[in-house]
PDB file of C-alpha atoms and ligand atoms in Angstrom:
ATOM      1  CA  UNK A   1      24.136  56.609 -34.927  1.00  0.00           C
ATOM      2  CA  UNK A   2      25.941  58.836 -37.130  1.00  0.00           C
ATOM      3  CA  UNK A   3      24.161  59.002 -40.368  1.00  0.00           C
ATOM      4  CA  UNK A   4      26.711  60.118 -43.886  1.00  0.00           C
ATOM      5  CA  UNK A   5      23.537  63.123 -44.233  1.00  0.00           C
ATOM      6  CA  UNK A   6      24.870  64.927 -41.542  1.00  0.00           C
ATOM      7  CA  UNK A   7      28.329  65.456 -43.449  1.00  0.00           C
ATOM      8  CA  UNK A   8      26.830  68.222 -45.345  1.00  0.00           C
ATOM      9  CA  UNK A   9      25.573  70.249 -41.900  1.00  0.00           C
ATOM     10  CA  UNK A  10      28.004  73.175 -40.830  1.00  0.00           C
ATOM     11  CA  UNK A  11      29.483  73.164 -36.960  1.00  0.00           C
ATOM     12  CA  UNK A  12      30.690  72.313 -33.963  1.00  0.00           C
ATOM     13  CA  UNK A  13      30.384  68.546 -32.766  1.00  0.00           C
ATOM     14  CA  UNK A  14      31.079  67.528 -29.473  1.00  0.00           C
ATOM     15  CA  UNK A  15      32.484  63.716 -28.636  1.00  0.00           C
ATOM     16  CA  UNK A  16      32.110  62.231 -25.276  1.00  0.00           C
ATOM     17  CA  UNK A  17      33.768  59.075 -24.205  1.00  0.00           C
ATOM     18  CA  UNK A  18      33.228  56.954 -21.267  1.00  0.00           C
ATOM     19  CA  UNK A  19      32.553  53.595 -19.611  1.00  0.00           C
ATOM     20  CA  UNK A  20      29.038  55.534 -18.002  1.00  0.00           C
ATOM     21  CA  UNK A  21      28.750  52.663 -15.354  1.00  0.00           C
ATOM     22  CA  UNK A  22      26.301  54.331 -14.835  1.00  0.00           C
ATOM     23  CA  UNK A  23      25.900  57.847 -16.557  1.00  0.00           C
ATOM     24  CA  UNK A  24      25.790  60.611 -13.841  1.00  0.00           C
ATOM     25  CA  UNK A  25      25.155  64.360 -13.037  1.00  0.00           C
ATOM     26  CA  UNK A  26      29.098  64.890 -14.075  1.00  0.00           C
ATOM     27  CA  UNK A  27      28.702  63.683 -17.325  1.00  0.00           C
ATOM     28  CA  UNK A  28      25.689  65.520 -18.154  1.00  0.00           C
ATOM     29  CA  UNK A  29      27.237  68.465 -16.835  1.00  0.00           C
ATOM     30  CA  UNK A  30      30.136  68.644 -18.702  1.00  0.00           C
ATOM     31  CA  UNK A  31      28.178  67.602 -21.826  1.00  0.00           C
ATOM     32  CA  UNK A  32      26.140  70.541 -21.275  1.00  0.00           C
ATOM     33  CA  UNK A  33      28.269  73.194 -20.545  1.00  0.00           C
ATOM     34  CA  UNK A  34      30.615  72.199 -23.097  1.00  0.00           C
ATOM     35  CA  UNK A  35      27.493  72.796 -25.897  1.00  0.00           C
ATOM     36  CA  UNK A  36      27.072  76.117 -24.788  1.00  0.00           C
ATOM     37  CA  UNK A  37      30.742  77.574 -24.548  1.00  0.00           C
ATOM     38  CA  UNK A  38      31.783  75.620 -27.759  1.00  0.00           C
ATOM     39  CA  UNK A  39      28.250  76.021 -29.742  1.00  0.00           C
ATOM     40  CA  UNK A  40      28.058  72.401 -30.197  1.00  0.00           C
ATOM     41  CA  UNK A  41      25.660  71.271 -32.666  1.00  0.00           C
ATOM     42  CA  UNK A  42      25.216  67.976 -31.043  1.00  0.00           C
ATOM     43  CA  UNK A  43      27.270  66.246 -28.197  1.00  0.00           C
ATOM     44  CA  UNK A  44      27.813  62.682 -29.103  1.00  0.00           C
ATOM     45  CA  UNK A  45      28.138  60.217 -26.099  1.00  0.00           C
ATOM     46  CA  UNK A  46      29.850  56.688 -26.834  1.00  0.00           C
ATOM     47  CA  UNK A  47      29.731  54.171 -24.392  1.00  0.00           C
ATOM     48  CA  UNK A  48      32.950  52.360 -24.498  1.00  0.00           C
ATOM     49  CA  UNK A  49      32.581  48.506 -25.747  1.00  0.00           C
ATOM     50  CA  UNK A  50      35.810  46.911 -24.175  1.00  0.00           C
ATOM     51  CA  UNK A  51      38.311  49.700 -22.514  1.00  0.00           C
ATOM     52  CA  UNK A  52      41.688  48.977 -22.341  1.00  0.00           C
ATOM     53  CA  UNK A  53      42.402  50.206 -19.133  1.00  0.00           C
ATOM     54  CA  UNK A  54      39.125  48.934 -17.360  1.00  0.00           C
ATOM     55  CA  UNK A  55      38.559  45.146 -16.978  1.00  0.00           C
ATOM     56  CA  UNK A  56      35.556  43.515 -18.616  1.00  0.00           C
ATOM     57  CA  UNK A  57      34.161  41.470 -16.310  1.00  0.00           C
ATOM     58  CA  UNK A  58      34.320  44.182 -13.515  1.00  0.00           C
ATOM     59  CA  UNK A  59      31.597  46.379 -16.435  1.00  0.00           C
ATOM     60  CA  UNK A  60      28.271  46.324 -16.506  1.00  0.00           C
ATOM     61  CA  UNK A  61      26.933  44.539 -19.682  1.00  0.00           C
ATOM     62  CA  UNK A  62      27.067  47.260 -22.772  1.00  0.00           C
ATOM     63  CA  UNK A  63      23.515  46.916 -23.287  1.00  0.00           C
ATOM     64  CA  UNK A  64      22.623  48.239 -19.796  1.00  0.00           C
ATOM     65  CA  UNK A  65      25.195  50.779 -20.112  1.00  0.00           C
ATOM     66  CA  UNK A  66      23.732  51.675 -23.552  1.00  0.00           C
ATOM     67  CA  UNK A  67      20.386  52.010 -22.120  1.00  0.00           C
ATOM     68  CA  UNK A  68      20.678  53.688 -19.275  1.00  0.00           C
ATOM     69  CA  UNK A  69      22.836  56.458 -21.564  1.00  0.00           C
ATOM     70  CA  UNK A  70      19.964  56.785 -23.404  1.00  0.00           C
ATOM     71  CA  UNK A  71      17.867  57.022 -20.495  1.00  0.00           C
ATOM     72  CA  UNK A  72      19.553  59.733 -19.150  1.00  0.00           C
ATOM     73  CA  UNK A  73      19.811  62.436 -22.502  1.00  0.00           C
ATOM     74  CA  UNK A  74      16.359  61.340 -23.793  1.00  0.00           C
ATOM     75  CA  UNK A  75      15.213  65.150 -22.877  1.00  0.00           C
ATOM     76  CA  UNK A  76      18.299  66.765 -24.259  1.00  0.00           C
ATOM     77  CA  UNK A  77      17.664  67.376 -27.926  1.00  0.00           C
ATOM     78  CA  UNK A  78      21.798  67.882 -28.850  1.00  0.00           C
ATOM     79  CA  UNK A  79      22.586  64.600 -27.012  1.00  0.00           C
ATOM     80  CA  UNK A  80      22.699  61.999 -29.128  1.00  0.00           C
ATOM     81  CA  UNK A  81      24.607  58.388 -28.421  1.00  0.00           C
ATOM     82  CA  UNK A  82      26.685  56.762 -31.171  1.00  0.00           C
ATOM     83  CA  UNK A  83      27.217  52.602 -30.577  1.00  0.00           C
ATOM     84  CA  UNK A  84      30.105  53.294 -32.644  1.00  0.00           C
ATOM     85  CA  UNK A  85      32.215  51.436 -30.080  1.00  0.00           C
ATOM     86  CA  UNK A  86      29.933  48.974 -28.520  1.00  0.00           C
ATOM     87  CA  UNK A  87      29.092  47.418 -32.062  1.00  0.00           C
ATOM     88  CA  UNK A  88      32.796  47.520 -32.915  1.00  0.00           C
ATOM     89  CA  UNK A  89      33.331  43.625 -32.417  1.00  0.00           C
ATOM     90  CA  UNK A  90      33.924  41.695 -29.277  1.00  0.00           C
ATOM     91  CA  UNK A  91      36.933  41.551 -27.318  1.00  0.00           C
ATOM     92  CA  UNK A  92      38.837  44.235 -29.652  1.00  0.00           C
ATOM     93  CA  UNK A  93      39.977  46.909 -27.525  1.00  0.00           C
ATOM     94  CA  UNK A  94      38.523  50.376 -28.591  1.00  0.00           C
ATOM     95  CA  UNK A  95      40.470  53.272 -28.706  1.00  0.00           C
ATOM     96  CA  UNK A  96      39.791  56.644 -29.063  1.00  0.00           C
ATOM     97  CA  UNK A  97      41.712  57.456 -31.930  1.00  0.00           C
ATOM     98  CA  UNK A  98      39.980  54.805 -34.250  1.00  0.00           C
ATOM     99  CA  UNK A  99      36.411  56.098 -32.874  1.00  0.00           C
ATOM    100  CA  UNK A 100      37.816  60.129 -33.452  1.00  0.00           C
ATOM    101  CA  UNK A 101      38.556  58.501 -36.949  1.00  0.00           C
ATOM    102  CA  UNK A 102      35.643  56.998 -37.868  1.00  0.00           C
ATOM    103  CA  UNK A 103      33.563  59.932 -36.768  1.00  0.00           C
ATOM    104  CA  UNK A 104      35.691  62.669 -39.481  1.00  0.00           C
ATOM    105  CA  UNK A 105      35.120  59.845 -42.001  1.00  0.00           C
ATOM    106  CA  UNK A 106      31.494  60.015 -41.675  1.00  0.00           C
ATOM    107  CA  UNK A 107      30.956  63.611 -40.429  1.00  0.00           C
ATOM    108  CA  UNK A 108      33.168  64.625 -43.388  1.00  0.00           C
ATOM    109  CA  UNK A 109      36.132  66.934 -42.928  1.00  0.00           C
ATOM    110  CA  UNK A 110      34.160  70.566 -42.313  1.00  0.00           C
ATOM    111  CA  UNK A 111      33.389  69.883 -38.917  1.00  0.00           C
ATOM    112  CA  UNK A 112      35.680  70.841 -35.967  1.00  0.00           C
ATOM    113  CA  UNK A 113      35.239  67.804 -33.804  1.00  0.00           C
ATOM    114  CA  UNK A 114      35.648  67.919 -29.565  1.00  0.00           C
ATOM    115  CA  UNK A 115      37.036  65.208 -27.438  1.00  0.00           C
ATOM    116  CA  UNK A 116      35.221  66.267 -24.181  1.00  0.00           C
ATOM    117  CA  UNK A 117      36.703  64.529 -21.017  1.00  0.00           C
ATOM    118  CA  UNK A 118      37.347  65.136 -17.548  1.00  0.00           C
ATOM    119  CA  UNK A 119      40.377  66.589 -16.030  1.00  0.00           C
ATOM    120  CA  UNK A 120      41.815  62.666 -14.830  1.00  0.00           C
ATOM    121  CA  UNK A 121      41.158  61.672 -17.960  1.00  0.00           C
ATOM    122  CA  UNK A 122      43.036  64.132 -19.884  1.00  0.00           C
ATOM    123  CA  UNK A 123      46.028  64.149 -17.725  1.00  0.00           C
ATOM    124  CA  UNK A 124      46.427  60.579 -18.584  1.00  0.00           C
ATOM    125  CA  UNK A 125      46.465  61.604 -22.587  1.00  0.00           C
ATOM    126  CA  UNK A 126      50.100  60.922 -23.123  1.00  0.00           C
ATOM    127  CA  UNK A 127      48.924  56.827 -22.001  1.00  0.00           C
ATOM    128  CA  UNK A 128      46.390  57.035 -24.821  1.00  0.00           C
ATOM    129  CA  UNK A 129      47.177  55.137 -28.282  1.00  0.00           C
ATOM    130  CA  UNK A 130      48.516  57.342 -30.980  1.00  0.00           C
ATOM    131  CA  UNK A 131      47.511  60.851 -28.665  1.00  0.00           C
ATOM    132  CA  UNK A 132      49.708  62.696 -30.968  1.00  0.00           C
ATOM    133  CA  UNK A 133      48.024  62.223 -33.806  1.00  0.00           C
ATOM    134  CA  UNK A 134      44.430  62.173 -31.938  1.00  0.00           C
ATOM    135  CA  UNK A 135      45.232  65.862 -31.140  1.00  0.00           C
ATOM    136  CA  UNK A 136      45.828  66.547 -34.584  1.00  0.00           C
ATOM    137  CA  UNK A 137      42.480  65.490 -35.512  1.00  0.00           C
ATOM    138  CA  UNK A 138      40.532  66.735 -32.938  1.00  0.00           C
ATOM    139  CA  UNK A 139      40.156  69.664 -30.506  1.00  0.00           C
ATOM    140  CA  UNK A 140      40.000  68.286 -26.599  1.00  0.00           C
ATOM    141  CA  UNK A 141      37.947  70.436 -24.145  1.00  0.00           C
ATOM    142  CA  UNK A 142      39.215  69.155 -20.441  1.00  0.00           C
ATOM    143  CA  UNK A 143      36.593  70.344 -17.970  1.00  0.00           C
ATOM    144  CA  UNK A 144      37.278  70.665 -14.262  1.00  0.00           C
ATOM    145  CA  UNK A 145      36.421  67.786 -12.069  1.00  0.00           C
ATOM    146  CA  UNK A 146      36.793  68.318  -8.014  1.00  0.00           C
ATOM    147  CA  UNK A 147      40.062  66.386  -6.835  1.00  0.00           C
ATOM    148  CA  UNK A 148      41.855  66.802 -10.339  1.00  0.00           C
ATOM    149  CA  UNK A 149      44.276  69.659 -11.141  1.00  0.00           C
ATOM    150  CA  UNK A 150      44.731  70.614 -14.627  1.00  0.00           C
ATOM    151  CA  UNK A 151      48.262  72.558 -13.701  1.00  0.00           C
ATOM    152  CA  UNK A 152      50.476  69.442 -14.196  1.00  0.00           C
ATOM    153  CA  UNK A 153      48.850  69.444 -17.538  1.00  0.00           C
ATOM    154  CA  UNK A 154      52.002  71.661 -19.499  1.00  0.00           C
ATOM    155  CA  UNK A 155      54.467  68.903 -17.913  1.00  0.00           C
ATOM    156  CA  UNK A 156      52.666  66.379 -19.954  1.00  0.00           C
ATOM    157  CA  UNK A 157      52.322  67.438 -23.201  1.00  0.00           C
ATOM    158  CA  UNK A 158      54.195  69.711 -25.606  1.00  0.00           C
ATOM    159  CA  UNK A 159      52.391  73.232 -26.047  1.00  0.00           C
ATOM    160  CA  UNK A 160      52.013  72.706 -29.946  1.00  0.00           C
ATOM    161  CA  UNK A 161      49.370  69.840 -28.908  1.00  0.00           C
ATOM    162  CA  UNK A 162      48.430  71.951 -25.354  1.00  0.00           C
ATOM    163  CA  UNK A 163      47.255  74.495 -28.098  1.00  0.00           C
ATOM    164  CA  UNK A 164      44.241  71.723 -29.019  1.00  0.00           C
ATOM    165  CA  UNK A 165      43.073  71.646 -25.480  1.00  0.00           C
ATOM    166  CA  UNK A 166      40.600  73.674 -23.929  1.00  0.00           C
ATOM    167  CA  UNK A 167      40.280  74.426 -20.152  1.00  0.00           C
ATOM    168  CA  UNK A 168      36.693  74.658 -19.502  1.00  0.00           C
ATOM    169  CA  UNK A 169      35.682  75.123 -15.828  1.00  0.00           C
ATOM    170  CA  UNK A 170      32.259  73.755 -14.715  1.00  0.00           C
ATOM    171  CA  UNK A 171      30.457  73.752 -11.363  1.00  0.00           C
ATOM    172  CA  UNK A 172      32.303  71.118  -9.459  1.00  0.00           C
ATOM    173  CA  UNK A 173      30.520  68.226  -9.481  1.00  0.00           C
ATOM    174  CA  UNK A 174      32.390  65.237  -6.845  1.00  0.00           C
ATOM    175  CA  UNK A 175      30.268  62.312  -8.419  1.00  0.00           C
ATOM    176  CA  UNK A 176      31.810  59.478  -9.578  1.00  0.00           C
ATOM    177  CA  UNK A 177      30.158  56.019 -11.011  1.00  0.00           C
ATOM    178  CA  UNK A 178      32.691  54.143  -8.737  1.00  0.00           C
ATOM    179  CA  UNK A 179      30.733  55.987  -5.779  1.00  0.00           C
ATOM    180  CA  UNK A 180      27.184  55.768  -6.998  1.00  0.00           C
ATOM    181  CA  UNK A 181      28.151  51.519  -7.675  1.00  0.00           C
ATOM    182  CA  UNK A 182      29.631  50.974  -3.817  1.00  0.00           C
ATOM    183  CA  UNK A 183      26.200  53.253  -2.720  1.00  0.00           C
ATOM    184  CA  UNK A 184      24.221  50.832  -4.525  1.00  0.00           C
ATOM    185  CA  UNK A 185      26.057  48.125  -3.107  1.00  0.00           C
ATOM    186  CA  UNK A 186      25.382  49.667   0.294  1.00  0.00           C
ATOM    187  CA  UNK A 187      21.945  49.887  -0.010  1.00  0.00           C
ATOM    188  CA  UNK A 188      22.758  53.549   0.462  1.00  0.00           C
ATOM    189  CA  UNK A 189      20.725  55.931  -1.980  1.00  0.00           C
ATOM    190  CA  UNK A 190      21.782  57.285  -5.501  1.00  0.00           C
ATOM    191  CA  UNK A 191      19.143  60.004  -5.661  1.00  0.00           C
ATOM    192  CA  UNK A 192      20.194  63.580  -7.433  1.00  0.00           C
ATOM    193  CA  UNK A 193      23.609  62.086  -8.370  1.00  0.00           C
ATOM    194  CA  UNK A 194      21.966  60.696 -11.720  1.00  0.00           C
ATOM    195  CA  UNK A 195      18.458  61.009 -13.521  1.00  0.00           C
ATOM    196  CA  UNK A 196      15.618  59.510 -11.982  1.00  0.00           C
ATOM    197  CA  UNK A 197      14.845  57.032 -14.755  1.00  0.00           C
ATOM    198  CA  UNK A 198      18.704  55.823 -14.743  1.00  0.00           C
ATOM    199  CA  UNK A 199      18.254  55.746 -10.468  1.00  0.00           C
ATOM    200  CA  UNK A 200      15.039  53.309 -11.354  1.00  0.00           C
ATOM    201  CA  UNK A 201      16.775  51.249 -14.024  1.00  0.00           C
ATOM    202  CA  UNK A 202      19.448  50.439 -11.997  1.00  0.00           C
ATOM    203  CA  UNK A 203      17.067  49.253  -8.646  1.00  0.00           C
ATOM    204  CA  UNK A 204      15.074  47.526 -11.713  1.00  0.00           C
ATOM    205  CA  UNK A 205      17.317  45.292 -12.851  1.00  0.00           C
ATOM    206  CA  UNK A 206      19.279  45.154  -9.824  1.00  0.00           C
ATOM    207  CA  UNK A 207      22.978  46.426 -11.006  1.00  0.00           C
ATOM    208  CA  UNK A 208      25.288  46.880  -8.819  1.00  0.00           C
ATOM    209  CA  UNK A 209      24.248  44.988  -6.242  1.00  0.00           C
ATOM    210  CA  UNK A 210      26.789  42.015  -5.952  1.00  0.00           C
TER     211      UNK A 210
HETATM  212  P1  LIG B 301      34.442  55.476 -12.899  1.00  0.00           P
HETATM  213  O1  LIG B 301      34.407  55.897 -11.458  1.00  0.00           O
HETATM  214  O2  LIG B 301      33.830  54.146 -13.177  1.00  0.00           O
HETATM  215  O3  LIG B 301      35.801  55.662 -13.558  1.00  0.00           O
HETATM  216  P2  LIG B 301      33.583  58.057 -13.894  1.00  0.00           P
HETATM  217  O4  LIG B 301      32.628  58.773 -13.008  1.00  0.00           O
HETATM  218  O5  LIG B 301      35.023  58.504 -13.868  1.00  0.00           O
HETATM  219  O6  LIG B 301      33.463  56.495 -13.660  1.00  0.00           O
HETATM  220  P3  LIG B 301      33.760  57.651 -16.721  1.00  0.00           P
HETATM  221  O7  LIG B 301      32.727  56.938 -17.527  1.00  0.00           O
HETATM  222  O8  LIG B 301      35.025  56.955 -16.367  1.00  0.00           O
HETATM  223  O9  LIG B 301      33.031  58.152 -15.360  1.00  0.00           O
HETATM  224  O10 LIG B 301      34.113  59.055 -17.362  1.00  0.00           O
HETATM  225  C1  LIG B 301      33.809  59.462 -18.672  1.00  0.00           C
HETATM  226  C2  LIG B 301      34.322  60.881 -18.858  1.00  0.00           C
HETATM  227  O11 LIG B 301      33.604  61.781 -17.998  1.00  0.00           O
HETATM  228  C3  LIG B 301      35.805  61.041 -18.462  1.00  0.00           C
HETATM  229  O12 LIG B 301      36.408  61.946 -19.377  1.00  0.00           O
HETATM  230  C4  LIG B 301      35.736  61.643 -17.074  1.00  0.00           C
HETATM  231  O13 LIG B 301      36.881  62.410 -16.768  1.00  0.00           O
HETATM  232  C5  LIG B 301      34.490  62.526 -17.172  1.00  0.00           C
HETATM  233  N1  LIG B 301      33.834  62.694 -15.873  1.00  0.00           N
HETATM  234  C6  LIG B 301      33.286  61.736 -15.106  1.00  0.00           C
HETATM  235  N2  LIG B 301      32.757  62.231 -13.983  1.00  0.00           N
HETATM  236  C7  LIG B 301      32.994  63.569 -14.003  1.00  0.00           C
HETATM  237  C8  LIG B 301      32.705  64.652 -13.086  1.00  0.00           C
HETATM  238  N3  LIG B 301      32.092  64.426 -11.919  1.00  0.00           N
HETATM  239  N4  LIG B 301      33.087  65.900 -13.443  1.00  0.00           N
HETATM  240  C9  LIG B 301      33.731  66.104 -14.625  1.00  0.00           C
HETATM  241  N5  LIG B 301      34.027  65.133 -15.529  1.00  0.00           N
HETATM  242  C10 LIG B 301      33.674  63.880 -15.234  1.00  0.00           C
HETATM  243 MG1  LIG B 302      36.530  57.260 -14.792  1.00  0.00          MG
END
C-alpha cells in the first residue's frame, strides 16, 4: 500500500492498471521496460475492484486476482501492488482518475506519476471518465502490444494532451489473459505465458476452468 513516508522520496513512479485475470508475461513486460526507460522508482500495479467496462461476475474474485499479482512481482524489488481499488467499496465503479488522484494525494505533489497501459487500452482514453483532466495529472506511457496500432492515436486526442503520452516500444508480446483463461478452459497449457507460481495457483484452485 502506499504509505504518506514515501511523499518525501524524490522520482519517477510508475502506475499500472488492470483487471490481471490473470497477470501475464505482457504485463510484466511492460512494467519492466517502462522502469528502465522512465527510471521508475517503483511500478505500482492495481488490480481493478469493479471495472466499468468489464462485467463482474464474468472476473475472477479480487482476492485471487490480488494474489496471484503478488505472486507474480514477489522477485521484482520496484513492483509493488496498491489495493487502492479493490478496498475501494463494493459495487462502486473505479476509475482511473479517482485512483491517479488518490495516489498524488498521498505520494505528495513532487513526484511525476505514469499511467502505464497497453496500446488498446490507450486508444480507448477518450471513453475514460474525466481523461482530460487525468492527462493533466499524470504522464501516460502507451507501450506496443502486437495487433494494436498506436497511429490512429493523433485522431483521438488533441496534441496538447498527446504531449503527456509516451510511445514506448517493447518486445511484442501476443499474450492476452482472455487466451491464457479459454487455454485453461481447454485443458491446453499456460506454461511461459505467466510465472510459474501464478501457472500453479491457477491449476490449485482450479480458475478458469468452468
Ligand atoms: P483481458 O484479455 O482480460 O482484457 P489483458 O491481457 O488485456 O486481459 P488487462 O488486465 O486487461 O490484460 O490489461 C492491463 C493493462 O496491460 C492494459 O493497459 C493492457 O493494454 C496492458 N497489456 C495487457 N497485455 C499486454 C501485452 N501482451 N502487451 C502489452 N500490454 C499489455
Ligand atoms: Mg484487456
Amino acid at each position: 500500500m502506499v504509505g504518506k513516508e514515501k511523499a518525501r522520496e524524490k522520482g519517477n513512479i510508475g502506475i499500472m492498471g488492470g483487471t490481471f485475470d490473470p497477470i501475464h508475461i505482457g504485463h510484466l513486460l511492460a512494467a519492466e521496460e517502462a522502469r528502465e526507460k522512465y527510471n521508475l522508482e517503483k511500478v505500482y500495479f492495481v488490480p481493478v475492484g469493479y471495472p466499468p467496462h468489464k462485467k463482474e461476475e464474468l472476473l475472477s474474485h479480487a482476492q485471487h486476482r490480488y494474489l496471484m499479482t503478488v505472486l507474480a512481482t514477489v522477485n521484482n524489488p520496484y513492483f509493488v501492488i496498491s489495493r487502492i481499488e479493490m478496498d475501494a467499496s463494493a459495487h462502486t465503479y473505479t476509475y482511473t482518475i479517482d485512483t491517479v488522484t488518490q495516489f498524488r494525494e498521498i505520494l505528495g505533489p513532487e513526484k511525476k506519476l505514469y499511467f502505464i497501459t497497453g496500446a488498446d487500452a490507450i486508444l480507448d482514453i477518450n471513453t475514460w471518465k474525466g481523461y482530460d483532466e487525468l492527462l493533466q495529472l499524470c504522464y501516460f506511457i502507451a507501450v506496443t502490444r502486437p495487433g494494436y496500432s498506436l497511429s490512429r492515436l493523433e485522431q483521438k486526442t488533441s496534441r496538447e494532451l498527446l504531449s503527456r503520452i509516451s510511445i514506448l516500444t517493447i518486445p511484442g508480446v501476443g499474450i492476452s489473459s482472455t487466451d491464457i483463461r479459454e487455454r485453461v478452459k481447454e485443458n491446453k497449457t499456460i506454461k511461459y505465458l505467466t510465472t510459474s507460481g501464478v501457472e500453479q495457483y491457477i491449476l490449485k484452485n482450479k480458475l478458469y476452468c468452468s
